[in-house]
PDB file of C-alpha atoms in Angstrom:
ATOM      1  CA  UNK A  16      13.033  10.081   3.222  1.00 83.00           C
ATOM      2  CA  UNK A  17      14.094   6.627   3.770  1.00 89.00           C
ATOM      3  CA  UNK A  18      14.664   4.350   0.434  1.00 93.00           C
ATOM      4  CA  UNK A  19      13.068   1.018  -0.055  1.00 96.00           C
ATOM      5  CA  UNK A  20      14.480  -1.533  -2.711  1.00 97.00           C
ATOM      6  CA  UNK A  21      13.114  -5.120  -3.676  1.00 98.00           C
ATOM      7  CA  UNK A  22      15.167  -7.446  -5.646  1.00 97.00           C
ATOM      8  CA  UNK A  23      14.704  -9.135  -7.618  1.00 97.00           C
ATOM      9  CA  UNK A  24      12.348  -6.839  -9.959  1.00 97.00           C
ATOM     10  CA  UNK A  25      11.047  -9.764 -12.293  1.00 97.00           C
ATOM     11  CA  UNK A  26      10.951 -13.466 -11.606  1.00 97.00           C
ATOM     12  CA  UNK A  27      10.033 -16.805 -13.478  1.00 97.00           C
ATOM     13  CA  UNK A  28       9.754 -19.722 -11.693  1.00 96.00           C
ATOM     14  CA  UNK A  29       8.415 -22.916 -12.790  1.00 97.00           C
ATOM     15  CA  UNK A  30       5.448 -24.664 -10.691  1.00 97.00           C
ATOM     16  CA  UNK A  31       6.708 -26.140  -7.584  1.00 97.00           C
ATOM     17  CA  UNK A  32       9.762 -24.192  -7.513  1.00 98.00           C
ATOM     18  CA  UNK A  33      10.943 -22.337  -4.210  1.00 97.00           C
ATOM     19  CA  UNK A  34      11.874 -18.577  -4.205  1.00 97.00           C
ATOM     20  CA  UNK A  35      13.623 -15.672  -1.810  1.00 98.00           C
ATOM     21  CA  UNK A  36      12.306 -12.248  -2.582  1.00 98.00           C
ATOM     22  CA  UNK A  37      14.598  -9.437  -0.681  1.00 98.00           C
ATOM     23  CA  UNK A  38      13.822  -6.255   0.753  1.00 98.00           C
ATOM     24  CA  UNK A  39      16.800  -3.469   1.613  1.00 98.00           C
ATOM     25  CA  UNK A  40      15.736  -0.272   3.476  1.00 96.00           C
ATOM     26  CA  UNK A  41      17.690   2.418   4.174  1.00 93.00           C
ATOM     27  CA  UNK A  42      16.816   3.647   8.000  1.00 89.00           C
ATOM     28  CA  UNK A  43      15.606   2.147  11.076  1.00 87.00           C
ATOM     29  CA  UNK A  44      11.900   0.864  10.826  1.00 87.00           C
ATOM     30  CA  UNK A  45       9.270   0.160  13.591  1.00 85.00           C
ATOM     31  CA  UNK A  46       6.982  -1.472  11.076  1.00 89.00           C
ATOM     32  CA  UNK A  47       7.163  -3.876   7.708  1.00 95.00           C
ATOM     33  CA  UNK A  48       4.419  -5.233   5.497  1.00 96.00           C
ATOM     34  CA  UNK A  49       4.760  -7.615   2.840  1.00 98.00           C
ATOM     35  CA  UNK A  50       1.809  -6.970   0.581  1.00 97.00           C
ATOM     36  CA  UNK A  51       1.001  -9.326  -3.137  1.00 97.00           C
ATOM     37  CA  UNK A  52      -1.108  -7.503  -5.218  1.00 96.00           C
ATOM     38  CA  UNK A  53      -3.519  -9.512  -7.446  1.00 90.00           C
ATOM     39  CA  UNK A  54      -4.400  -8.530 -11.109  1.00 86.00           C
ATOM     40  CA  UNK A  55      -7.660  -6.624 -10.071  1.00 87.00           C
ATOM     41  CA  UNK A  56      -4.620  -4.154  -8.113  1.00 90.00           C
ATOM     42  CA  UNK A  57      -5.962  -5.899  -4.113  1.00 91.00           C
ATOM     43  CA  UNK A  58      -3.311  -5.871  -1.684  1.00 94.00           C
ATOM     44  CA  UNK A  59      -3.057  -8.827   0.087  1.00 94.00           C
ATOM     45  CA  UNK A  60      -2.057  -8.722   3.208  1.00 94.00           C
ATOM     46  CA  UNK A  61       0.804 -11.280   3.544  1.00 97.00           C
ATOM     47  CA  UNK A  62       2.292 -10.541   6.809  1.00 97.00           C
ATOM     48  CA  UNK A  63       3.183  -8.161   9.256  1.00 95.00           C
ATOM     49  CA  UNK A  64       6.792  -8.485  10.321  1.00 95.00           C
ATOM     50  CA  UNK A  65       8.942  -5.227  12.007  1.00 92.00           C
ATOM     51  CA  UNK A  66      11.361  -8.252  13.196  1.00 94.00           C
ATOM     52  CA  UNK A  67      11.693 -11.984  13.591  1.00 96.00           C
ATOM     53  CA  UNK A  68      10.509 -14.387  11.729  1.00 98.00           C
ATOM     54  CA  UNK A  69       6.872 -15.862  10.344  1.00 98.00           C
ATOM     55  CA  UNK A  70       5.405 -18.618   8.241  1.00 97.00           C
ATOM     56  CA  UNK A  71       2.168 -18.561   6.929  1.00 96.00           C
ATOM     57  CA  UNK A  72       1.558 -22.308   5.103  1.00 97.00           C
ATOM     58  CA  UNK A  73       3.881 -22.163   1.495  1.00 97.00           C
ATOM     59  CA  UNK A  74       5.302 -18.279   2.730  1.00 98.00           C
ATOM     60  CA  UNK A  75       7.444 -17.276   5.378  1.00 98.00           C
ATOM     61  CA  UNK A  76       9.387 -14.121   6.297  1.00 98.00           C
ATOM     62  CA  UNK A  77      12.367 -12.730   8.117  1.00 98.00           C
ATOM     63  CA  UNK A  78      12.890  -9.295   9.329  1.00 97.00           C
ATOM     64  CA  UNK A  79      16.437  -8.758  10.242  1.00 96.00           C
ATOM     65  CA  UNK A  80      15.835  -4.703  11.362  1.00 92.00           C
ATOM     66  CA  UNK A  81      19.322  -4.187  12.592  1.00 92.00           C
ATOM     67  CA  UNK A  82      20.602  -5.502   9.318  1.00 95.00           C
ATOM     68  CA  UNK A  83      17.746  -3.176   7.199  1.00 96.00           C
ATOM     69  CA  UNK A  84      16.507  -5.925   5.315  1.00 97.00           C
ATOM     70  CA  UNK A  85      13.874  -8.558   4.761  1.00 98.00           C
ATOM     71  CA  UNK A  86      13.223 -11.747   3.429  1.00 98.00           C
ATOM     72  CA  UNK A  87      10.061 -13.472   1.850  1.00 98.00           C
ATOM     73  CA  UNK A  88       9.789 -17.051   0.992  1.00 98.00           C
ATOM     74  CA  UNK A  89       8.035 -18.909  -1.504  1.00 97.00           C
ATOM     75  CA  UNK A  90       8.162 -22.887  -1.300  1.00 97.00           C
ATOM     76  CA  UNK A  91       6.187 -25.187  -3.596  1.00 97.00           C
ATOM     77  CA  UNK A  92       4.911 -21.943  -6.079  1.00 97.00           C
ATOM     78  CA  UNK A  93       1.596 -22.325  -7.335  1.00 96.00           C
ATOM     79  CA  UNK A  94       0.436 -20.596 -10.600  1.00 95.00           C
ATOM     80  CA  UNK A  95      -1.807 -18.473  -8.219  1.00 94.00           C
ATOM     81  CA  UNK A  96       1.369 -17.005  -6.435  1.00 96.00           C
ATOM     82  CA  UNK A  97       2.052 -14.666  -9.741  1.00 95.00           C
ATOM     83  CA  UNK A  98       1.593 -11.205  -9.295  1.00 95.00           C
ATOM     84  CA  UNK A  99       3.885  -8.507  -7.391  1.00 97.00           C
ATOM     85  CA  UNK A 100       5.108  -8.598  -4.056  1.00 98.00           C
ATOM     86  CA  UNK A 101       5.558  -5.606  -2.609  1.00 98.00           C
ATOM     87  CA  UNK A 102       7.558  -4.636   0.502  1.00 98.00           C
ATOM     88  CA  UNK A 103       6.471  -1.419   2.315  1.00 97.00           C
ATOM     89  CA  UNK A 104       8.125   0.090   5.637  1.00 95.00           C
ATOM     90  CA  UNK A 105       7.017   2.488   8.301  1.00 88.00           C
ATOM     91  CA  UNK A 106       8.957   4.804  10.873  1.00 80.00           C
ATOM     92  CA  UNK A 107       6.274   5.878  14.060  1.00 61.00           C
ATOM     93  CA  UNK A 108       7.260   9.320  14.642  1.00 64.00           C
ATOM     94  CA  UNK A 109       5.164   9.913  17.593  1.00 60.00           C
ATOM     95  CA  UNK A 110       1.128   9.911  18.444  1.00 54.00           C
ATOM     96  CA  UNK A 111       0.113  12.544  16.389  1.00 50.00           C
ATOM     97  CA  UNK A 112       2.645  12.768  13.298  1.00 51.00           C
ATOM     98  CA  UNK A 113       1.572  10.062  10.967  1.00 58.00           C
ATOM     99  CA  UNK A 114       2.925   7.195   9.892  1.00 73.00           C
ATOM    100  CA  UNK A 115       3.373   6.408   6.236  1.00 88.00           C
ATOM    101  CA  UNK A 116       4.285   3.242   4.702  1.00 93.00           C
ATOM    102  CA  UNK A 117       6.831   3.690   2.065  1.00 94.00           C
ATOM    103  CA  UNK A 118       6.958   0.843  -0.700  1.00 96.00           C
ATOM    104  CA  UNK A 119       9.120  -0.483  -2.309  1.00 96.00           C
ATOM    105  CA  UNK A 120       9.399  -0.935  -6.121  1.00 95.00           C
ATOM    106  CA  UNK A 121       8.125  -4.795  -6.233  1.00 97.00           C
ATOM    107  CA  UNK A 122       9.238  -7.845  -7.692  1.00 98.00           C
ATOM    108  CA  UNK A 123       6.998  -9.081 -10.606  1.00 97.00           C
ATOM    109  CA  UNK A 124       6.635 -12.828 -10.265  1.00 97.00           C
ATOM    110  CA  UNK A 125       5.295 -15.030 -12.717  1.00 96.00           C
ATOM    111  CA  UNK A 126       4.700 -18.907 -12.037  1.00 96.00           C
ATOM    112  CA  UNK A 127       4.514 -21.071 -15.398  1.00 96.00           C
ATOM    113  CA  UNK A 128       2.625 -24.590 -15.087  1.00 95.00           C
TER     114      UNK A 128
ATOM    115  CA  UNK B   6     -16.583  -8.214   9.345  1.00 59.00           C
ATOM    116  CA  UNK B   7     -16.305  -5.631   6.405  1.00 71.00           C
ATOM    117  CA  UNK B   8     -12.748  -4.718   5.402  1.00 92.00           C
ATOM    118  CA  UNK B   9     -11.959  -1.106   4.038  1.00 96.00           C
ATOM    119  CA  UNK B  10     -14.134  -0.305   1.294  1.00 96.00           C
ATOM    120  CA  UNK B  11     -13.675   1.970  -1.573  1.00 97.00           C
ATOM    121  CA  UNK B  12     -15.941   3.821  -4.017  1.00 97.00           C
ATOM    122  CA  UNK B  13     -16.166   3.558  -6.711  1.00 97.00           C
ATOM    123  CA  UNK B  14     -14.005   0.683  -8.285  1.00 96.00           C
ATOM    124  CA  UNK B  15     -13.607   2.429 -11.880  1.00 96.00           C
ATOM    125  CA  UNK B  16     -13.841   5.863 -12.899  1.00 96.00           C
ATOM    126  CA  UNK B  17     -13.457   8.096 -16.274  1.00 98.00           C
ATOM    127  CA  UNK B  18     -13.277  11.659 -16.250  1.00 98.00           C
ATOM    128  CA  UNK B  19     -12.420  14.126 -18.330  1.00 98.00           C
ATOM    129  CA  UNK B  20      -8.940  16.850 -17.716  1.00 98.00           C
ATOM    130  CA  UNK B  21     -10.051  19.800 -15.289  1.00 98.00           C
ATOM    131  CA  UNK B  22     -13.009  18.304 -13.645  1.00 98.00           C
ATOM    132  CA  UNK B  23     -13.058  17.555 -10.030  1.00 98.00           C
ATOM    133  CA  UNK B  24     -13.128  13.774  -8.727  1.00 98.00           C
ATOM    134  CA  UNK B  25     -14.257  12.610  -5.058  1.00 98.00           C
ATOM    135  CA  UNK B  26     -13.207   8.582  -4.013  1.00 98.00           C
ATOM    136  CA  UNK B  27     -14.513   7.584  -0.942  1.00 98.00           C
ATOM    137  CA  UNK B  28     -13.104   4.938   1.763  1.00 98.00           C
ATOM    138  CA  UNK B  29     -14.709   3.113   4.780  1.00 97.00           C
ATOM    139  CA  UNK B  30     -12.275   1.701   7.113  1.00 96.00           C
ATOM    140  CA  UNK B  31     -12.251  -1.409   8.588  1.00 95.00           C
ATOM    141  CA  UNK B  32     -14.329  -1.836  11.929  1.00 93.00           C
ATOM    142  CA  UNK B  33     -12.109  -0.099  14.701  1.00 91.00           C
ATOM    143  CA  UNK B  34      -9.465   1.369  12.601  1.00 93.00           C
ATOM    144  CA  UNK B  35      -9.085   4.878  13.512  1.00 93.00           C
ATOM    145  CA  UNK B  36      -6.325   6.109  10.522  1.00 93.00           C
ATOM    146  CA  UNK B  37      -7.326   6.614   7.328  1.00 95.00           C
ATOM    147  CA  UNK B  38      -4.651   6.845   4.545  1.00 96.00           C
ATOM    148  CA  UNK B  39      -4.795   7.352   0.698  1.00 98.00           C
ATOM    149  CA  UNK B  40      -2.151   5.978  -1.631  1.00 98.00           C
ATOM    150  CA  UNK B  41      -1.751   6.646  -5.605  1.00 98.00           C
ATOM    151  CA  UNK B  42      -0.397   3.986  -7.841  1.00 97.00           C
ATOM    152  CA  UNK B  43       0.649   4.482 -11.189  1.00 95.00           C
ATOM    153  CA  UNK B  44       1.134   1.423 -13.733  1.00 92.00           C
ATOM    154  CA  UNK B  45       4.490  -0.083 -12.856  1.00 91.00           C
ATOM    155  CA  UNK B  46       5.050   1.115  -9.779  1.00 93.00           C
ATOM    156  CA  UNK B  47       4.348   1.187  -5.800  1.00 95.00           C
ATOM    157  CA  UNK B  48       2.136   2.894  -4.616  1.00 97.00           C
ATOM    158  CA  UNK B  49       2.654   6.774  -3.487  1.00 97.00           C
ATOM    159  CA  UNK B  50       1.638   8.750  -0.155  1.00 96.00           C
ATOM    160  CA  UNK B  51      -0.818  11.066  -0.188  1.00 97.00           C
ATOM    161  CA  UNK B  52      -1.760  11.829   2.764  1.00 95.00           C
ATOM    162  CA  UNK B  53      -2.816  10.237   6.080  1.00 94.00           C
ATOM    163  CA  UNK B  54      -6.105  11.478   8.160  1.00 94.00           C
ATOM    164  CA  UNK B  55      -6.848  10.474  12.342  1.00 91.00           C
ATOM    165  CA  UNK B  56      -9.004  12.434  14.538  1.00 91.00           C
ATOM    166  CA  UNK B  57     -10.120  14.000  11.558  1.00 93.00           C
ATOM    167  CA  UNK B  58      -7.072  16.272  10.423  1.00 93.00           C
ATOM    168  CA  UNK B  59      -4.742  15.702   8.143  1.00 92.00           C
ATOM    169  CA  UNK B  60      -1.501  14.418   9.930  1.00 89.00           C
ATOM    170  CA  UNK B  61       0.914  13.358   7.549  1.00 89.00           C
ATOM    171  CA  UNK B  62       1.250  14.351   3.726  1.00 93.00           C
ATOM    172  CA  UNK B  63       3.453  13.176   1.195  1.00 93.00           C
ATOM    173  CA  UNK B  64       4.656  15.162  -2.179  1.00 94.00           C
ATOM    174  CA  UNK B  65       1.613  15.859  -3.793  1.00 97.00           C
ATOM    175  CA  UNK B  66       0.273  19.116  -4.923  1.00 97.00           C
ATOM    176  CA  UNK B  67      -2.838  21.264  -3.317  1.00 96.00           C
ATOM    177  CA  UNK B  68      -4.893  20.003  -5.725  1.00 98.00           C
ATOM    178  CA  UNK B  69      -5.114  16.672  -3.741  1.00 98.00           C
ATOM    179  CA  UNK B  70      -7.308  17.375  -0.948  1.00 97.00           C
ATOM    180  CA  UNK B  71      -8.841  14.980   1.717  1.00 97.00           C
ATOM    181  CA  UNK B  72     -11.798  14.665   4.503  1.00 97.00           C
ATOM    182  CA  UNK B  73     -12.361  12.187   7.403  1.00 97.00           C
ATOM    183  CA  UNK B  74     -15.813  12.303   8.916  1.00 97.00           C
ATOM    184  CA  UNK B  75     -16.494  11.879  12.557  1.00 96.00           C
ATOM    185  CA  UNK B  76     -17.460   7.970  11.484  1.00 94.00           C
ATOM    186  CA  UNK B  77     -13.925   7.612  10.029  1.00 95.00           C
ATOM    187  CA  UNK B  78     -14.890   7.619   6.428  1.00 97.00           C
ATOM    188  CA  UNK B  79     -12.574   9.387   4.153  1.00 98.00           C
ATOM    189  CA  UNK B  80     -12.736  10.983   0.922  1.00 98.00           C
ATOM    190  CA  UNK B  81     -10.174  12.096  -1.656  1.00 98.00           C
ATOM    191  CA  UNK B  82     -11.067  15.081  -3.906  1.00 98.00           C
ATOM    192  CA  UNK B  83      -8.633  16.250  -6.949  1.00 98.00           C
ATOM    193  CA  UNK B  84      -9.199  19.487  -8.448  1.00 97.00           C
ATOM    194  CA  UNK B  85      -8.476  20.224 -12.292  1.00 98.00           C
ATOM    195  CA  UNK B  86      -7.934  16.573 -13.436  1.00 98.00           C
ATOM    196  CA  UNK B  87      -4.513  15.987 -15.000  1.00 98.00           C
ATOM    197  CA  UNK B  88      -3.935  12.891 -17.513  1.00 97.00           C
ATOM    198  CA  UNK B  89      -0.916  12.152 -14.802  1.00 97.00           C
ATOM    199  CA  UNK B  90      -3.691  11.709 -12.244  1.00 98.00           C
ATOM    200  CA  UNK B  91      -4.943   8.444 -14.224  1.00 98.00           C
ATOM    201  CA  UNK B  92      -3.834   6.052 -11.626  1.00 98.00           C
ATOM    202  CA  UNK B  93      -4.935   2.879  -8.754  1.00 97.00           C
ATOM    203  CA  UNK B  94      -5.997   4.973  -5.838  1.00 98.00           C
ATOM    204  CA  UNK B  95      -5.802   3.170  -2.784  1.00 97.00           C
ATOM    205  CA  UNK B  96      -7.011   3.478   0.765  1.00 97.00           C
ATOM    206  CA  UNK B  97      -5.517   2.085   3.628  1.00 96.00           C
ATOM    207  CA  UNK B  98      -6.745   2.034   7.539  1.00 95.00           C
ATOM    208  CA  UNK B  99      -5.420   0.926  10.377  1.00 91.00           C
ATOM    209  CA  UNK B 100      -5.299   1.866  14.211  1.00 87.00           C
ATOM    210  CA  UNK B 101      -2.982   4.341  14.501  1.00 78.00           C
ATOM    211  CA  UNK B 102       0.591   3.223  14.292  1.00 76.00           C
ATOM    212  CA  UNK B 103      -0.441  -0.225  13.545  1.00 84.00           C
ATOM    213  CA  UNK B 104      -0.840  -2.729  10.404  1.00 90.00           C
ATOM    214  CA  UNK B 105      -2.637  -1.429   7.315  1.00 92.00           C
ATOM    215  CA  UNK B 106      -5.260  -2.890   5.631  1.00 94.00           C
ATOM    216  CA  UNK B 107      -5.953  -1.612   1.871  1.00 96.00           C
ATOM    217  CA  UNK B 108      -9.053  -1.442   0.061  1.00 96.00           C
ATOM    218  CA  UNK B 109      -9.610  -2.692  -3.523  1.00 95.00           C
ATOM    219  CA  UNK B 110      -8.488   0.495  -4.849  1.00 96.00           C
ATOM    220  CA  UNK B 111     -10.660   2.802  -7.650  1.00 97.00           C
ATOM    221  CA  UNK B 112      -9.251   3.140 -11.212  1.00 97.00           C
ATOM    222  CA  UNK B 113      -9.554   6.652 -12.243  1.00 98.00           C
ATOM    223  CA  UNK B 114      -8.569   7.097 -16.109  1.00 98.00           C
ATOM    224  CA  UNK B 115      -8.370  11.001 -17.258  1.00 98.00           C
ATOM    225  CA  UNK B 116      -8.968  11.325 -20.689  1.00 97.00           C
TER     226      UNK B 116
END
């Protein structure tokens, strides 16, 4: 099945600082997510992003599919940014075989007033 | 607009009963899928319902089942509780081949 790998696995930031979390996948993808869970386990949708790039006030993101790899940003982090950010990928088979998203193993990030 | 919904948020059972978790998609997603998140880690496929069969299922044993009802609502049964199974179970819908939404997820904790 097709690997997905987020670096980097823990980060500390202090308030206001910017950030670039990565995510390398292994095989061509029609889909990409980039989810941040809360502390009550919610996925938050962040954006939806099989290629190109999006911004979303303080977050943006780059999909680079030929390259297998995507990029999240964090400018100006807030204390409410911590949590994990998790990358998940999906490969449309066809109409009827399902389409699983496949995550990655998140970065933990923790924002420090 | 209600998103996905799960029930119910926290759970304790005890090893070898049975456990159902139940999901509502969101309003005009078709595609029910069920996720299973142990501390630490990303969430796992279980198994993905549309049209009311099972299309897609990842590496979990038979003791994971699933249902989608003619409304879309899903539920996830396990059979003879493991303390492995103690996990964030997650539902996700979306239309098919599109973007997932997840629920709030139910914490079941087999003691």
């Amino acid at each position: 099945g097709i690997q997905v790998e987020q670096s980097p696995p823990d980060l500390i930031l202090q308030e206001g600082a910017n950030s670039t979390l990565r995510c390398n996948f292994s095989d061509s993808v029609n889909n990409l997510q980039w989810f941040h869970q809360n502390p009550w386990g919610q996925l938050i949708n962040l954006f939806y992003i099989p290629s190109g790039t999006k911004q979303n006030g303080r977050l943006s993101a780059t999909t680079v599919a030929t390259e297998r790899y995507s990029l999240l940003y964090i400018s100006s982090s807030q204390t409410t940014d911590s949590g994990v950010y998790f990358c998940a990928v999906r490969r449309f088979m066809n109409n009827n075989a399902g389409n699983m998203l496949t995550f990655g193993g998140g970065t933990r990030l923790m924002v420090k007033p | 607009d209600a998103g996905v919904t799960q029930s119910p948020t926290h759970l304790i059972k005890t090893r070898g009963q049975q456990v159902t978790l139940r999901c509502s998609p969101k309003s005009g997603h078709d595609t029910v899928s069920w996720y299973q998140q142990a501390l630490g880690q990303g969430p796992q496929f279980i198994f993905q319902y549309y049209e009311e069969e099972e299309r897609q299922r990842g590496n979990f044993p038979d003791r994971f089942s699933g249902h989608q009802f003619p409304n879309y609502s899903s539920e996830l049964n396990v059979n003879a509780l493991l303390l492995g199974d103690s996990a964030l179970y997650l539902c996700a819908s979306s239309p098919l081949g599109g973007r997932a939404f997840f629920g709030q997820g139910t914490r079941l904790t087999v003691v």
